[in-house]
CSV table of C-alpha atoms and ligand atoms in Angstrom, one decimal:
chain,number,residue,atom,x,y,z
A,585,MET,CA,8.6,-11.8,-10.4
A,586,TYR,CA,10.5,-8.5,-11.0
A,587,GLN,CA,12.6,-8.5,-14.2
A,588,PRO,CA,14.6,-5.4,-15.2
A,589,ALA,CA,13.4,-3.9,-18.5
A,590,ALA,CA,15.4,-4.7,-21.6
A,591,PRO,CA,18.2,-2.2,-22.5
A,592,HIS,CA,16.4,-0.7,-25.5
A,593,LEU,CA,13.3,-0.1,-23.5
A,594,ARG,CA,15.2,1.7,-20.7
A,595,LEU,CA,17.1,3.7,-23.3
A,596,LEU,CA,13.9,4.9,-25.1
A,597,ARG,CA,12.1,5.6,-21.8
A,598,LEU,CA,15.1,7.7,-20.6
A,599,LEU,CA,15.0,9.8,-23.8
A,600,ARG,CA,11.2,10.2,-23.4
A,601,ASP,CA,11.4,11.3,-19.8
A,602,GLN,CA,14.6,13.4,-20.0
A,603,GLY,CA,15.1,14.6,-23.5
A,604,PRO,CA,18.4,14.5,-25.4
A,605,VAL,CA,21.2,12.6,-23.6
A,606,SER,CA,24.8,12.1,-24.7
A,607,ARG,CA,26.1,8.7,-25.7
A,608,ALA,CA,28.6,8.8,-22.9
A,609,GLU,CA,25.9,9.5,-20.3
A,610,LEU,CA,23.6,6.8,-21.8
A,611,GLY,CA,26.3,4.2,-21.4
A,612,ASP,CA,26.7,5.2,-17.7
A,613,ARG,CA,23.0,5.5,-16.9
A,614,LEU,CA,22.1,2.2,-18.6
A,615,GLU,CA,25.3,0.4,-17.4
A,616,LEU,CA,26.0,-0.8,-20.9
A,617,SER,CA,29.4,-1.4,-22.5
A,618,ARG,CA,30.4,1.0,-25.3
A,619,PRO,CA,30.1,-1.6,-28.1
A,620,ARG,CA,26.7,-2.8,-26.7
A,621,LEU,CA,25.4,0.8,-26.5
A,622,LEU,CA,26.6,1.6,-30.0
A,623,ALA,CA,24.9,-1.4,-31.4
A,624,GLU,CA,21.6,-0.5,-29.6
A,625,VAL,CA,21.8,3.1,-30.9
A,626,GLU,CA,22.6,2.0,-34.4
A,627,ARG,CA,19.6,-0.4,-34.4
A,628,LEU,CA,17.2,2.2,-33.0
A,629,VAL,CA,18.4,4.8,-35.5
A,630,ALA,CA,17.7,2.4,-38.3
A,631,ALA,CA,14.2,1.7,-36.9
A,632,GLU,CA,13.6,5.5,-36.9
A,633,MET,CA,13.0,5.5,-33.2
A,634,ILE,CA,15.9,7.8,-32.3
A,635,VAL,CA,18.2,10.3,-34.1
A,636,GLU,CA,21.7,11.5,-33.3
A,637,ALA,CA,21.5,15.3,-32.8
A,638,GLY,CA,24.8,17.1,-32.7
A,639,MET,CA,27.5,17.1,-30.0
A,640,ALA,CA,27.1,17.3,-26.2
A,641,ALA,CA,29.3,19.7,-24.2
A,642,SER,CA,32.6,18.1,-23.4
A,643,ARG,CA,33.0,16.2,-20.2
A,644,GLY,CA,36.7,16.4,-20.6
A,645,GLY,CA,38.3,14.3,-23.3
A,646,ARG,CA,36.3,13.5,-26.5
A,647,ARG,CA,33.0,15.2,-27.0
A,648,SER,CA,30.1,12.8,-27.1
A,649,THR,CA,27.2,12.6,-29.6
A,650,LEU,CA,23.7,13.6,-28.4
A,651,VAL,CA,20.9,11.1,-28.9
A,652,GLU,CA,17.2,11.9,-28.8
A,653,LEU,CA,13.9,10.4,-29.8
A,654,HIS,CA,12.9,10.8,-33.4
A,655,PRO,CA,11.2,14.2,-33.8
A,656,ARG,CA,8.6,12.6,-36.0
A,657,LEU,CA,7.2,10.3,-33.3
A,658,ARG,CA,3.6,10.9,-32.4
A,659,PHE,CA,1.4,9.4,-29.8
A,660,ALA,CA,-2.4,9.7,-29.4
A,661,ALA,CA,-4.1,9.6,-26.0
A,662,VAL,CA,-7.8,9.2,-25.4
A,663,ASP,CA,-9.5,9.4,-22.0
A,664,LEU,CA,-13.1,8.4,-22.0
A,665,GLY,CA,-15.1,9.4,-19.0
A,666,ALA,CA,-18.8,8.7,-18.2
A,667,THR,CA,-19.6,12.2,-19.6
A,668,SER,CA,-16.5,13.4,-21.4
A,669,ILE,CA,-14.0,12.7,-24.2
A,670,ASN,CA,-10.4,14.0,-23.8
A,671,VAL,CA,-8.0,13.5,-26.7
A,672,GLU,CA,-4.3,14.6,-27.0
A,673,VAL,CA,-1.7,14.1,-29.6
A,674,THR,CA,1.9,14.3,-28.3
A,675,ASN,CA,5.5,14.1,-29.6
A,676,GLY,CA,7.9,11.4,-28.4
A,677,ARG,CA,8.5,13.3,-25.2
A,678,LEU,CA,4.8,13.2,-24.5
A,679,GLU,CA,4.4,17.0,-24.9
A,680,PRO,CA,0.9,17.8,-26.1
A,681,LEU,CA,0.8,19.2,-29.7
A,682,ALA,CA,-3.0,19.2,-29.9
A,683,ALA,CA,-5.7,18.7,-27.3
A,684,TYR,CA,-9.5,18.4,-27.5
A,685,GLN,CA,-12.0,18.1,-24.6
A,686,GLU,CA,-15.7,17.8,-25.0
A,687,ALA,CA,-18.9,16.4,-23.3
A,688,ALA,CA,-20.1,13.0,-24.4
A,689,ASP,CA,-22.3,10.3,-23.0
A,690,ILE,CA,-20.5,6.9,-22.8
A,691,ARG,CA,-23.9,5.3,-22.9
A,692,SER,CA,-24.3,6.3,-26.6
A,693,GLY,CA,-22.2,3.2,-27.3
A,694,PRO,CA,-18.8,2.3,-28.7
A,695,ARG,CA,-19.6,3.1,-32.4
A,696,ALA,CA,-20.7,6.6,-31.8
A,697,ILE,CA,-18.0,7.4,-29.2
A,698,LEU,CA,-15.1,5.9,-31.2
A,699,LEU,CA,-16.4,7.6,-34.4
A,700,ARG,CA,-16.1,10.9,-32.5
A,701,VAL,CA,-12.6,10.0,-31.3
A,702,ASN,CA,-11.6,9.3,-34.9
A,703,GLU,CA,-13.0,12.6,-36.0
A,704,LEU,CA,-11.0,14.5,-33.4
A,705,LEU,CA,-7.8,12.7,-34.4
A,706,ALA,CA,-8.6,13.4,-38.1
A,707,LYS,CA,-8.8,17.1,-37.2
A,708,ALA,CA,-5.4,16.9,-35.7
A,709,ARG,CA,-4.0,15.3,-38.8
A,710,THR,CA,-5.7,17.9,-41.1
A,711,ASP,CA,-4.1,20.6,-38.9
A,712,GLY,CA,-0.7,19.1,-39.6
A,713,VAL,CA,0.0,17.8,-36.1
A,714,TYR,CA,0.9,14.3,-37.5
A,715,ASP,CA,1.3,12.3,-40.7
A,716,ARG,CA,1.0,9.0,-38.9
A,717,LEU,CA,0.5,7.8,-35.3
A,718,ASP,CA,3.1,5.5,-33.7
A,719,ALA,CA,0.9,4.3,-30.9
A,720,VAL,CA,-2.5,5.0,-29.3
A,721,GLY,CA,-3.5,4.7,-25.6
A,722,ILE,CA,-7.1,4.8,-24.5
A,723,GLY,CA,-8.8,4.7,-21.0
A,724,VAL,CA,-12.4,3.7,-20.5
A,725,PRO,CA,-14.6,4.1,-17.4
A,726,GLY,CA,-15.0,0.4,-16.5
A,727,PRO,CA,-13.1,-2.8,-16.0
A,728,VAL,CA,-10.7,-3.8,-18.8
A,729,SER,CA,-9.0,-7.0,-19.8
A,730,PHE,CA,-5.6,-5.4,-20.4
A,731,ARG,CA,-4.3,-8.5,-22.1
A,732,ASP,CA,-7.3,-8.7,-24.6
A,733,GLY,CA,-7.7,-4.9,-25.0
A,734,VAL,CA,-11.4,-5.0,-24.4
A,735,PRO,CA,-13.8,-3.6,-21.7
A,736,VAL,CA,-15.3,-6.4,-19.6
A,737,SER,CA,-18.8,-6.2,-18.2
A,738,PRO,CA,-18.6,-2.4,-17.5
A,739,PRO,CA,-21.7,-1.5,-15.4
A,740,ILE,CA,-22.1,2.1,-16.8
A,741,MET,CA,-21.2,1.3,-20.5
A,742,PRO,CA,-24.0,-0.5,-22.3
A,743,GLY,CA,-22.9,-2.0,-25.6
A,744,TRP,CA,-19.1,-2.0,-24.7
A,745,ASP,CA,-18.8,-5.4,-23.1
A,746,ARG,CA,-15.9,-7.2,-24.9
A,747,TYR,CA,-16.1,-4.6,-27.8
A,748,PRO,CA,-12.7,-4.9,-29.7
A,749,VAL,CA,-11.4,-1.4,-28.9
A,750,ARG,CA,-7.7,-2.2,-29.2
A,751,GLU,CA,-8.2,-4.2,-32.4
A,752,LEU,CA,-10.2,-1.4,-34.1
A,753,LEU,CA,-7.7,1.3,-33.1
A,754,THR,CA,-4.8,-0.8,-34.3
A,755,GLN,CA,-6.6,-1.3,-37.7
A,756,GLU,CA,-7.6,2.3,-38.0
A,757,TYR,CA,-4.1,3.7,-37.3
A,758,GLY,CA,-1.8,0.8,-38.2
A,759,CYS,CA,0.1,1.0,-35.0
A,760,PRO,CA,0.1,-0.5,-31.5
A,761,ALA,CA,-2.8,0.4,-29.2
A,762,VAL,CA,-3.4,-0.1,-25.5
A,763,VAL,CA,-6.7,-0.1,-23.6
A,764,ASP,CA,-6.8,0.4,-19.8
A,765,ASN,CA,-9.2,1.4,-17.1
A,766,ASP,CA,-9.6,5.2,-16.8
A,767,VAL,CA,-8.4,5.3,-13.2
A,768,ASN,CA,-5.3,3.2,-14.0
A,769,ILE,CA,-4.2,5.7,-16.7
A,770,MET,CA,-4.8,8.6,-14.3
A,771,ALA,CA,-2.5,6.9,-11.7
A,772,ILE,CA,0.1,6.3,-14.4
A,773,GLY,CA,-0.2,10.0,-15.5
A,774,GLU,CA,0.1,11.3,-12.0
A,775,ARG,CA,3.3,9.3,-11.5
A,776,HIS,CA,4.8,10.4,-14.8
A,777,GLY,CA,4.1,14.2,-14.5
A,778,GLY,CA,2.1,15.0,-11.4
A,779,VAL,CA,2.2,15.0,-7.6
A,780,ALA,CA,3.2,11.3,-7.4
A,781,HIS,CA,6.2,11.8,-9.6
A,782,SER,CA,8.6,8.9,-9.1
A,783,VAL,CA,6.5,7.6,-6.1
A,784,ASP,CA,6.4,3.8,-6.4
A,785,ASP,CA,3.6,2.9,-4.0
A,786,PHE,CA,0.5,5.1,-4.0
A,787,LEU,CA,-3.3,5.0,-4.4
A,788,PHE,CA,-5.0,7.2,-7.0
A,789,VAL,CA,-8.7,7.7,-6.0
A,790,LYS,CA,-10.9,9.0,-8.8
A,791,ILE,CA,-14.2,10.6,-7.6
A,792,GLY,CA,-16.1,11.4,-10.7
A,793,THR,CA,-19.6,10.2,-11.8
A,794,GLY,CA,-18.5,7.0,-10.0
A,795,VAL,CA,-15.6,6.1,-7.6
A,796,GLY,CA,-12.5,4.0,-8.5
A,797,CYS,CA,-9.0,3.5,-7.3
A,798,GLY,CA,-5.8,3.0,-9.2
A,799,ILE,CA,-3.4,0.8,-7.2
A,800,HIS,CA,0.2,1.7,-8.0
A,801,LEU,CA,2.5,-0.7,-6.2
A,802,ASN,CA,6.2,-1.6,-6.7
A,803,GLY,CA,6.4,0.9,-9.5
A,804,GLY,CA,3.5,-0.4,-11.6
A,805,VAL,CA,-0.3,-0.5,-11.7
A,806,PHE,CA,-1.8,-3.6,-10.1
A,807,ARG,CA,-4.8,-4.6,-12.3
A,808,GLY,CA,-5.9,-7.9,-10.8
A,809,VAL,CA,-6.7,-11.1,-12.5
A,810,ASP,CA,-9.8,-9.8,-14.4
A,811,GLY,CA,-8.8,-6.1,-14.6
A,812,CYS,CA,-11.2,-4.9,-11.9
A,813,ALA,CA,-8.7,-4.4,-9.0
A,814,GLY,CA,-9.4,-1.1,-7.3
A,815,ASP,CA,-13.1,-1.0,-8.2
A,816,ILE,CA,-13.8,0.5,-4.8
A,817,GLY,CA,-17.0,2.2,-5.8
A,818,HIS,CA,-18.8,-1.1,-5.3
A,819,ILE,CA,-17.6,-1.8,-1.8
A,820,GLN,CA,-20.7,-1.9,0.4
A,821,VAL,CA,-20.6,0.8,3.0
A,822,GLU,CA,-24.3,0.6,4.2
A,823,SER,CA,-26.2,-2.6,4.3
A,824,HIS,CA,-29.6,-1.0,3.7
A,825,GLY,CA,-28.3,1.8,1.4
A,826,PRO,CA,-29.7,3.0,-1.9
A,827,ALA,CA,-29.7,0.8,-5.1
A,828,CYS,CA,-26.5,0.9,-7.2
A,829,SER,CA,-26.0,0.7,-11.0
A,830,CYS,CA,-24.3,-2.6,-10.4
A,831,GLY,CA,-27.4,-4.2,-9.0
A,832,ASN,CA,-26.4,-4.3,-5.3
A,833,THR,CA,-27.3,-1.9,-2.6
A,834,GLY,CA,-25.4,0.5,-0.4
A,835,CYS,CA,-22.2,0.7,-2.6
A,836,LEU,CA,-19.9,3.6,-1.9
A,837,GLU,CA,-20.7,5.2,-5.3
A,838,ALA,CA,-24.5,4.8,-4.7
A,839,LEU,CA,-23.9,7.0,-1.7
A,840,PHE,CA,-21.2,9.4,-3.0
A,841,GLY,CA,-19.9,10.4,-6.4
A,842,GLY,CA,-21.1,12.7,-9.1
A,843,ALA,CA,-24.4,10.8,-9.8
A,844,ALA,CA,-25.3,10.4,-6.1
A,845,LEU,CA,-24.4,14.0,-5.2
A,846,ALA,CA,-26.6,15.3,-8.1
A,847,ARG,CA,-29.5,13.2,-6.8
A,848,ASP,CA,-29.0,14.4,-3.2
A,849,ALA,CA,-28.6,18.0,-4.3
A,850,LEU,CA,-31.9,17.9,-6.2
A,851,ALA,CA,-33.7,16.4,-3.2
A,852,ALA,CA,-32.3,19.1,-0.9
A,853,ALA,CA,-33.4,21.8,-3.4
A,854,ARG,CA,-36.9,20.5,-3.8
A,855,SER,CA,-37.5,20.0,-0.1
A,856,GLY,CA,-36.2,23.6,0.5
A,857,GLU,CA,-33.6,22.2,3.0
A,858,SER,CA,-30.9,24.0,1.1
A,859,PRO,CA,-31.7,27.6,0.2
A,860,ALA,CA,-28.6,27.8,-2.1
A,861,LEU,CA,-29.6,24.7,-4.1
A,862,ALA,CA,-33.3,25.7,-4.2
A,863,ALA,CA,-32.3,29.1,-5.6
A,864,ARG,CA,-30.0,27.5,-8.1
A,865,LEU,CA,-32.7,25.1,-9.3
A,866,GLU,CA,-35.2,28.0,-9.5
A,867,ALA,CA,-32.7,29.9,-11.7
A,868,LEU,CA,-32.5,26.9,-14.0
A,869,GLY,CA,-36.3,27.0,-14.3
A,870,GLY,CA,-36.4,23.5,-12.8
A,871,ALA,CA,-38.8,24.0,-9.9
A,872,ALA,CA,-41.6,24.5,-12.5
A,873,SER,CA,-40.6,22.1,-15.2
A,874,GLY,CA,-39.1,19.4,-13.0
A,875,GLY,CA,-36.6,18.6,-15.8
A,876,ALA,CA,-33.6,20.6,-14.6
A,877,THR,CA,-30.7,18.9,-12.8
A,878,LEU,CA,-28.1,20.0,-10.4
A,879,THR,CA,-24.5,18.9,-10.4
A,880,ALA,CA,-21.6,18.6,-8.0
A,881,ARG,CA,-20.5,22.0,-9.2
A,882,ASP,CA,-23.7,23.5,-7.8
A,883,VAL,CA,-23.0,21.9,-4.4
A,884,ALA,CA,-19.4,23.2,-4.6
A,885,ILE,CA,-20.7,26.7,-5.2
A,886,GLY,CA,-23.3,26.4,-2.4
A,887,ALA,CA,-20.6,25.2,0.0
A,888,ALA,CA,-18.3,28.1,-0.9
A,889,GLU,CA,-21.2,30.4,-0.1
A,890,GLY,CA,-21.6,28.8,3.3
A,891,ASP,CA,-24.8,26.8,2.7
A,892,ILE,CA,-25.0,24.3,5.6
A,893,THR,CA,-26.6,21.5,3.6
A,894,CYS,CA,-24.0,21.7,0.8
A,895,ILE,CA,-21.2,21.5,3.3
A,896,ARG,CA,-22.9,18.6,5.0
A,897,LEU,CA,-23.3,16.7,1.7
A,898,ILE,CA,-19.6,17.0,0.9
A,899,ARG,CA,-18.5,16.1,4.5
A,900,ASP,CA,-20.8,13.0,4.5
A,901,GLY,CA,-19.3,12.0,1.2
A,902,GLY,CA,-15.7,12.6,2.4
A,903,ARG,CA,-16.3,10.5,5.5
A,904,ARG,CA,-17.6,7.6,3.4
A,905,VAL,CA,-14.7,7.7,1.0
A,906,GLY,CA,-12.3,8.2,4.0
A,907,SER,CA,-13.5,5.1,5.8
A,908,VAL,CA,-13.0,2.9,2.7
A,909,LEU,CA,-9.5,4.5,2.2
A,910,ALA,CA,-8.6,3.8,5.8
A,911,THR,CA,-9.2,0.1,5.1
A,912,LEU,CA,-7.1,0.2,2.0
A,913,VAL,CA,-4.3,2.0,3.8
A,914,SER,CA,-4.2,-0.8,6.4
A,915,PHE,CA,-4.2,-3.3,3.5
A,916,ALA,CA,-1.6,-1.9,1.1
A,917,ASN,CA,0.5,0.6,3.2
A,918,PRO,CA,0.9,3.1,0.4
A,919,SER,CA,3.2,6.2,0.7
A,920,MET,CA,0.7,8.6,-0.8
A,921,ILE,CA,-3.0,9.0,-1.6
A,922,VAL,CA,-3.9,11.2,-4.5
A,923,ILE,CA,-7.5,12.4,-5.0
A,924,GLY,CA,-8.6,13.2,-8.5
A,925,GLY,CA,-11.6,13.2,-10.8
A,926,GLY,CA,-14.3,15.8,-11.4
A,927,LEU,CA,-15.4,15.9,-7.7
A,928,ALA,CA,-11.9,16.9,-6.6
A,929,GLN,CA,-13.3,20.4,-7.4
A,930,LEU,CA,-15.1,20.1,-4.1
A,931,GLY,CA,-11.7,21.0,-2.8
A,932,HIS,CA,-10.6,21.4,0.7
A,933,VAL,CA,-13.8,20.6,2.6
A,934,LEU,CA,-13.7,17.1,0.9
A,935,LEU,CA,-10.0,16.7,1.3
A,936,ALA,CA,-10.1,17.7,5.0
A,937,GLU,CA,-12.8,15.2,5.8
A,938,ILE,CA,-11.1,12.3,3.9
A,939,ARG,CA,-7.8,13.1,5.7
A,940,SER,CA,-9.4,13.2,9.1
A,941,VAL,CA,-11.1,9.8,8.7
A,942,VAL,CA,-8.0,8.2,7.2
A,943,TYR,CA,-5.7,9.5,9.9
A,944,ARG,CA,-8.1,8.6,12.7
A,945,ARG,CA,-9.0,5.1,11.4
A,946,SER,CA,-5.7,3.7,10.1
A,947,LEU,CA,-2.8,2.4,12.1
A,948,PRO,CA,-0.4,5.1,13.2
A,949,LEU,CA,2.6,3.3,11.6
A,950,ALA,CA,0.8,3.4,8.2
A,951,THR,CA,-0.2,7.1,8.4
A,952,GLY,CA,2.9,8.5,10.1
A,953,ASN,CA,4.0,10.0,6.8
A,954,LEU,CA,1.1,9.6,4.5
A,955,PRO,CA,0.2,12.7,2.4
A,956,VAL,CA,-3.4,12.8,1.2
A,957,VAL,CA,-3.3,15.3,-1.7
A,958,LEU,CA,-5.2,16.5,-4.7
A,959,SER,CA,-4.2,15.5,-8.2
A,960,GLU,CA,-1.8,18.0,-9.8
A,961,LEU,CA,-2.7,17.2,-13.4
A,962,GLY,CA,-6.4,17.4,-12.9
A,963,SER,CA,-8.3,16.7,-16.1
A,964,ARG,CA,-5.0,15.9,-17.9
A,965,ALA,CA,-4.0,13.0,-15.6
A,966,GLY,CA,-5.8,10.4,-17.9
A,967,VAL,CA,-4.4,11.5,-21.2
A,968,THR,CA,-0.9,11.8,-19.7
A,969,GLY,CA,-1.1,8.2,-18.5
A,970,ALA,CA,-2.5,7.0,-21.8
A,971,THR,CA,0.5,8.5,-23.7
A,972,VAL,CA,2.9,6.8,-21.2
A,973,LEU,CA,1.2,3.4,-22.0
A,974,ALA,CA,1.1,4.1,-25.7
A,975,SER,CA,4.8,5.0,-25.8
A,976,ASP,CA,5.7,1.9,-23.8
A,977,ALA,CA,3.7,-0.2,-26.2
A,978,LEU,CA,5.7,1.2,-29.2
A,979,PHE,CA,9.1,0.9,-27.3
A,980,GLU,CA,8.5,-2.7,-26.3
A,981,GLN,CA,8.0,-3.5,-30.0
A,982,ALA,CA,11.3,-2.0,-30.9
A,983,SER,CA,13.2,-5.1,-29.7
B,1987,LIG,ZN1,-22.4,-1.0,-6.9
């Protein structure tokens, strides 16, 4: 059941999202009586969450004191992908003060990956970005028990099952930590500062190494009972399709996604079906050694050059994603679909195909005004959402 957030939580979120606000305006916006507001402000100043910062311009009558988040507040955000680590440290308004992005293999296990995360955050501290962190948010590429703060049976993350990620981060940094699925944090990020700004009901589809969907309904992410809501990569789209990492066959992500596209690109290069991909493989020295690999990026370049096979690979993928999305649109009736993840770089060929299938296959009422658009935040969607979750975790504790 919907319950309005507590006044202190609304107050802190307002300052986070809008910057300094006068006491008078805070009272109006939060619909709090003057004594009640003053008590909240006093309490949050004492807790070093906010500061009073000079006088606002007069609204007629007495001038009102400006209130803002404490300038010392620092949040850390971590977005772990199958093949990447993104880390940001932000101030209270979630503006990045330091950002690191590097390649990593999630299969190297939680110790190695979290050690690297700690090293990157230590670098930010050495560089004077923070003295202490107030909260940490982290996204991982698999199902998560949000309540327990642990990954749960993640298919592509050997060694991470029920690994105490939240507990270890809380111990390491002495502050609240939040663990969520990578697609959920991207959806939250896109709503905070991207194309879905202030949109309450939308789907965020991540097409990266795998495929997943963040379900943002009624103003919040829907995670499901076990944290695997939106795991659309494992919906079966072909009964006799290729084997999938999850153990089933014919899953969406066994047919399309970074891993599947790399596989199909390599096959098309070796058979000579695609001149562009064959040339690319040759340039990498792969035809002789057999060890080189192609990626989605090679397919994107080939398609831009007009290679028929590359265009077909992207269209086939878009059609498969689109048919799953058409089903989801009929089911959830969202007001927007946002496409993100590494394969969003396939751009307009992919987007056009997804749109055409979604519009053709869904009910006219549900698609009458349904934008299907690319993520605005791109590779920053995840870290942005992780800082939103981290700040909420701190603010909730301030009661
Ligand atoms: Zn599967």
